[in-house]
């Protein structure tokens, strides 16, 4: 009679863990920088830079942790909607170098 091994096989354990760059779930209220970047199709580094220089989506800090609310990310995306390149505000760039 075979007894169950107390530890799962490595393949099963690897499949059970979720990578850090996974896409956020649809019901996530707060997202990490990596999840927010995945939603907006941006680099996490871009969001980090925007936090320092401004111009990015609103974020929250809980201690050392930075999170983004899904509603803020969607509002940020909606505020950057244009119909054509001659729309007012399309070519405006902040000089933040």
Short mmCIF file of C-alpha atoms in Angstrom, two decimals:
data_model
loop_
_atom_site.label_atom_id
_atom_site.label_comp_id
_atom_site.label_asym_id
_atom_site.label_seq_id
_atom_site.Cartn_x
_atom_site.Cartn_y
_atom_site.Cartn_z
CA UNK A 1 0.00 0.00 0.00
CA UNK A 2 1.48 3.34 -1.05
CA UNK A 3 1.45 6.27 1.33
CA UNK A 4 1.02 9.83 0.18
CA UNK A 5 4.19 11.85 0.19
CA UNK A 6 3.96 14.87 2.54
CA UNK A 7 5.41 17.24 -0.08
CA UNK A 8 3.92 17.77 -3.54
CA UNK A 9 6.11 17.02 -6.56
CA UNK A 10 8.14 19.96 -7.84
CA UNK A 11 6.10 20.30 -11.02
CA UNK A 12 2.86 20.59 -9.03
CA UNK A 13 4.41 23.08 -6.63
CA UNK A 14 5.72 25.19 -9.51
CA UNK A 15 2.33 25.20 -11.20
CA UNK A 16 0.62 26.24 -7.96
CA UNK A 17 2.78 29.34 -7.50
CA UNK A 18 1.85 32.45 -9.41
CA UNK A 19 4.56 34.59 -11.05
CA UNK A 20 5.09 38.13 -9.74
CA UNK A 21 4.28 39.65 -13.15
CA UNK A 22 0.88 38.01 -13.45
CA UNK A 23 -2.01 40.01 -14.80
CA UNK A 24 -4.34 41.40 -12.14
CA UNK A 25 -7.64 39.72 -11.51
CA UNK A 26 -10.73 41.57 -12.68
CA UNK A 27 -12.01 42.07 -9.12
CA UNK A 28 -8.74 43.39 -7.62
CA UNK A 29 -9.43 46.75 -6.00
CA UNK A 30 -5.78 47.62 -5.34
CA UNK A 31 -2.88 46.60 -7.55
CA UNK A 32 0.87 46.53 -7.19
CA UNK A 33 3.06 48.54 -9.54
CA UNK A 34 3.69 45.46 -11.68
CA UNK A 35 -0.03 44.66 -11.92
CA UNK A 36 -0.93 48.29 -12.70
CA UNK A 37 1.76 48.42 -15.38
CA UNK A 38 0.40 45.21 -16.92
CA UNK A 39 -3.12 46.69 -17.01
CA UNK A 40 -1.91 49.89 -18.70
CA UNK A 41 0.60 48.02 -20.91
CA UNK A 42 3.44 50.15 -19.47
CA UNK A 43 6.74 49.33 -17.88
CA UNK A 44 6.72 49.23 -14.07
CA UNK A 45 9.70 51.59 -14.27
CA UNK A 46 7.55 54.12 -16.15
CA UNK A 47 5.03 54.18 -13.29
CA UNK A 48 7.86 54.53 -10.76
CA UNK A 49 9.25 57.50 -12.69
CA UNK A 50 5.81 59.09 -12.98
CA UNK A 51 5.37 58.84 -9.21
CA UNK A 52 8.49 60.95 -8.74
CA UNK A 53 8.07 63.41 -11.61
CA UNK A 54 4.27 63.56 -11.80
CA UNK A 55 1.92 63.01 -14.69
CA UNK A 56 0.98 59.42 -13.90
CA UNK A 57 -2.05 57.81 -12.31
CA UNK A 58 -2.92 58.49 -8.68
CA UNK A 59 -1.43 56.04 -6.20
CA UNK A 60 -1.67 55.22 -2.51
CA UNK A 61 1.02 54.42 0.04
CA UNK A 62 0.42 52.04 2.91
CA UNK A 63 3.66 52.18 4.85
CA UNK A 64 6.35 51.35 2.30
CA UNK A 65 3.88 49.67 -0.08
CA UNK A 66 2.65 51.54 -3.15
CA UNK A 67 -0.67 50.45 -4.64
CA UNK A 68 -2.94 51.71 -7.38
CA UNK A 69 -6.75 51.64 -7.27
CA UNK A 70 -8.25 50.06 -10.37
CA UNK A 71 -10.70 52.98 -10.71
CA UNK A 72 -7.79 55.48 -10.69
CA UNK A 73 -5.98 53.52 -13.40
CA UNK A 74 -9.07 53.41 -15.60
CA UNK A 75 -9.69 57.14 -15.04
CA UNK A 76 -6.06 57.85 -15.98
CA UNK A 77 -6.45 55.79 -19.16
CA UNK A 78 -9.70 57.57 -20.03
CA UNK A 79 -8.06 60.98 -19.55
CA UNK A 80 -5.49 60.05 -22.21
CA UNK A 81 -8.01 59.33 -24.98
CA UNK A 82 -7.66 61.16 -28.29
CA UNK A 83 -9.47 61.02 -31.61
CA UNK A 84 -6.65 62.37 -33.74
CA UNK A 85 -3.16 63.79 -33.38
CA UNK A 86 -4.45 67.35 -33.76
CA UNK A 87 -6.70 67.06 -30.69
CA UNK A 88 -5.94 69.68 -28.02
CA UNK A 89 -3.58 68.28 -25.44
CA UNK A 90 -2.26 65.48 -27.62
CA UNK A 91 1.17 66.97 -28.29
CA UNK A 92 1.57 68.70 -24.91
CA UNK A 93 4.65 67.35 -23.15
CA UNK A 94 5.77 68.16 -19.66
CA UNK A 95 9.41 69.22 -19.47
CA UNK A 96 10.34 66.96 -16.58
CA UNK A 97 13.80 65.80 -17.54
#
